[in-house]
Coordinates of C-alpha atoms in Angstrom, one line a residue:
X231 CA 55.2 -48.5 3.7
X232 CA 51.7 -47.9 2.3
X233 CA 49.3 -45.8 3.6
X234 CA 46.3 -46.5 5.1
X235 CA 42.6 -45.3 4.7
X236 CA 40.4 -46.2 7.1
X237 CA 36.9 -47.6 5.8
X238 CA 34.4 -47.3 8.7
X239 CA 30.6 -48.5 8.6
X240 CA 28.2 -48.4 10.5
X241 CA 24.6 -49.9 11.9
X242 CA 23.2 -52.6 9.4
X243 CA 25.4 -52.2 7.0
X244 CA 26.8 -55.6 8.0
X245 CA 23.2 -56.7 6.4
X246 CA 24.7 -55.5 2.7
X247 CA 23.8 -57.6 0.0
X248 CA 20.4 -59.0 2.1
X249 CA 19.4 -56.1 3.3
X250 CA 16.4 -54.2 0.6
X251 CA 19.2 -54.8 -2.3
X252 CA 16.9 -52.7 -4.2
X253 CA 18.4 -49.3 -2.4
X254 CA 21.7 -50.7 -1.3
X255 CA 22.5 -53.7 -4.1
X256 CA 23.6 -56.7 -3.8
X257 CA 27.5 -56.7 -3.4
X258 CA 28.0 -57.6 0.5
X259 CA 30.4 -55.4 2.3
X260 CA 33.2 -58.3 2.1
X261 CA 32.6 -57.7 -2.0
X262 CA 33.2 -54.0 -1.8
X263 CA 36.2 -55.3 1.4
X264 CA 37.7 -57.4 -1.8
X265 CA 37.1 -53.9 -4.2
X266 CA 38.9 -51.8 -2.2
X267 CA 41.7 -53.8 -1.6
X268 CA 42.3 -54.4 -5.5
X269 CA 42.3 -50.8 -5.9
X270 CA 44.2 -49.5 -3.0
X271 CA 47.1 -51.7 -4.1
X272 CA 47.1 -50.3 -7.7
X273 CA 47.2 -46.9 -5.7
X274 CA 50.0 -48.0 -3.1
X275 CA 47.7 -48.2 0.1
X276 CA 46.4 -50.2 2.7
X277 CA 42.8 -50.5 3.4
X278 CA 41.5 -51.1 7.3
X279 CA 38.0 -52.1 6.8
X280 CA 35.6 -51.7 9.8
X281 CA 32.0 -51.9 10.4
X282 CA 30.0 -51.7 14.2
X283 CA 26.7 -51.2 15.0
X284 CA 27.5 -49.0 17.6
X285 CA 28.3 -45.3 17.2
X286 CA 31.1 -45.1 20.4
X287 CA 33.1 -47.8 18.5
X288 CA 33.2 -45.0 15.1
X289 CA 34.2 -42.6 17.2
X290 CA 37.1 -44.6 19.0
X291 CA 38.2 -45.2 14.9
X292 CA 38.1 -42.0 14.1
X293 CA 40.4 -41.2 16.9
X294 CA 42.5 -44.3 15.8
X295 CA 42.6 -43.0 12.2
X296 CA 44.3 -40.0 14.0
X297 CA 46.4 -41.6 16.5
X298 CA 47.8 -43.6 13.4
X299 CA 48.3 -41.4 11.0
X300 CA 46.1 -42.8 8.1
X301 CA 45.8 -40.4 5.1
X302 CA 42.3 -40.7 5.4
X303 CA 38.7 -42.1 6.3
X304 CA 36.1 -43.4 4.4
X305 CA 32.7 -42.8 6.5
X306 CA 29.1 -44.7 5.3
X307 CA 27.6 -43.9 9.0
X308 CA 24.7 -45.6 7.7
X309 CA 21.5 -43.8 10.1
X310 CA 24.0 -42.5 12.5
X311 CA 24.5 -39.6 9.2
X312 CA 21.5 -38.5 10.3
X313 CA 21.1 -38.3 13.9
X314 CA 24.6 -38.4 15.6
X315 CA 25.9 -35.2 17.2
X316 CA 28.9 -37.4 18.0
X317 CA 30.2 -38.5 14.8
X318 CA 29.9 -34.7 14.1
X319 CA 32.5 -33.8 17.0
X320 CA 34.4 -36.4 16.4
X321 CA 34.9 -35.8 12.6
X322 CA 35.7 -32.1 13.5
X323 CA 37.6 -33.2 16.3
X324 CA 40.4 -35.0 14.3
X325 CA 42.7 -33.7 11.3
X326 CA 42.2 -36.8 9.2
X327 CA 40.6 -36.0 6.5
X328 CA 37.1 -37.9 5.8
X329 CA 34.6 -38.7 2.6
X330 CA 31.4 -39.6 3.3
X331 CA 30.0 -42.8 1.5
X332 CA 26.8 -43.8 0.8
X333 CA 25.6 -46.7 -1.2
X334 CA 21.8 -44.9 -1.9
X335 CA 21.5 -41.4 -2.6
X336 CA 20.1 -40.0 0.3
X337 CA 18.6 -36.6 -1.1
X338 CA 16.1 -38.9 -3.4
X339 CA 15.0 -41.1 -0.2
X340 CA 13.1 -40.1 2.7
X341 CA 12.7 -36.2 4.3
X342 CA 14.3 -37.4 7.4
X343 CA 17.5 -38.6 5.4
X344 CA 18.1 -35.5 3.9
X345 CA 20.2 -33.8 6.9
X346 CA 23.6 -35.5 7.4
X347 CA 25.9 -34.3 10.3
X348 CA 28.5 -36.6 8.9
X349 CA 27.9 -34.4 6.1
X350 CA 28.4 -31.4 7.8
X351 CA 31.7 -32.4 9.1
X352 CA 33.4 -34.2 6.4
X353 CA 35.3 -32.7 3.3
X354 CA 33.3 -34.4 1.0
X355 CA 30.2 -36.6 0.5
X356 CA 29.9 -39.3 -2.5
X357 CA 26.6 -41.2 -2.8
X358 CA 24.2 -43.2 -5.0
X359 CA 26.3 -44.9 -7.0
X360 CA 26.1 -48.1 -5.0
X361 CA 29.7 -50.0 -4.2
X362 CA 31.2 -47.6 -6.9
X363 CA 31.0 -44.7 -4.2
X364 CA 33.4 -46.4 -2.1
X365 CA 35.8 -47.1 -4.8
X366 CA 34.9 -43.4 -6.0
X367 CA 35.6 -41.8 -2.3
X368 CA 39.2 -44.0 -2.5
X369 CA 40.4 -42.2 -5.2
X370 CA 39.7 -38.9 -4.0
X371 CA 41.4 -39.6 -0.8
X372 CA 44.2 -41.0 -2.9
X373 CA 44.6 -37.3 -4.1
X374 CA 45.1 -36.3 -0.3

């Protein structure tokens, strides 16, 4: 059996592909859904593809990711990276290892974008390369 990496996203990013597609493009998150699959079966996994507008739900899957023993999570928290104390725990709370995504790079967008608790907690962070950070963060957690 395959395993599974998690790909969690958060507020807005249901929006992709309408939402200022000149920072985030214009591939909707079903596009980069379709990617990801492709890839993960040329790299013998599963991808569980996940996106909520509200942080307790990314928390519950982070727990899931856990309970079920996926090899690991992809994370775009979307503004939740920014603000959320919870995520942080949670991230720290589990032994699943998780990459950060982002579609934008956040360190040439506003001041208030530059912290990232996600950050903080994850093992890694891979940004502004659009829906190529995604497939980018899958390959590194193929390595896991």
């Amino acid at each position: 059996m395959a395993d599974s990496i998690f790909v969690l996203n958060g507020p807005n990013l249901n929006l992709l592909g309408l939402r200022e597609p000149e920072i985030y493009g214009s591939d909707t998150l079903d596009d980069i859904a379709g990617m990801l699959e492709d890839r993960a079966r040329d790299l013998d996994l599963t991808i569980d593809m996940r996106q909520s507008n509200h942080e307790g739900h990314l928390i519950d899957w982070l727990h899931e990711a856990q309970a079920r023993e996926a090899k690991a999570v992809l994370l775009n928290a979307g503004a939740f990276t920014h603000t959320s104390l919870a995520l942080y725990d949670a991230i720290r709370a589990i032994r699943t290892p998780v990459i950060e995504v982002h579609l934008s790079n956040p360190l040439t967008r506003e001041e208030f974008r530059h912290e990232s608790y996600v950050g903080r907690a994850a093992r890694g962070t891979i940004a502004g390369f659009g829906a190529l950070s995604y497939l980018l963060a899958l390959e590194a957690a193929a390595r896991f």
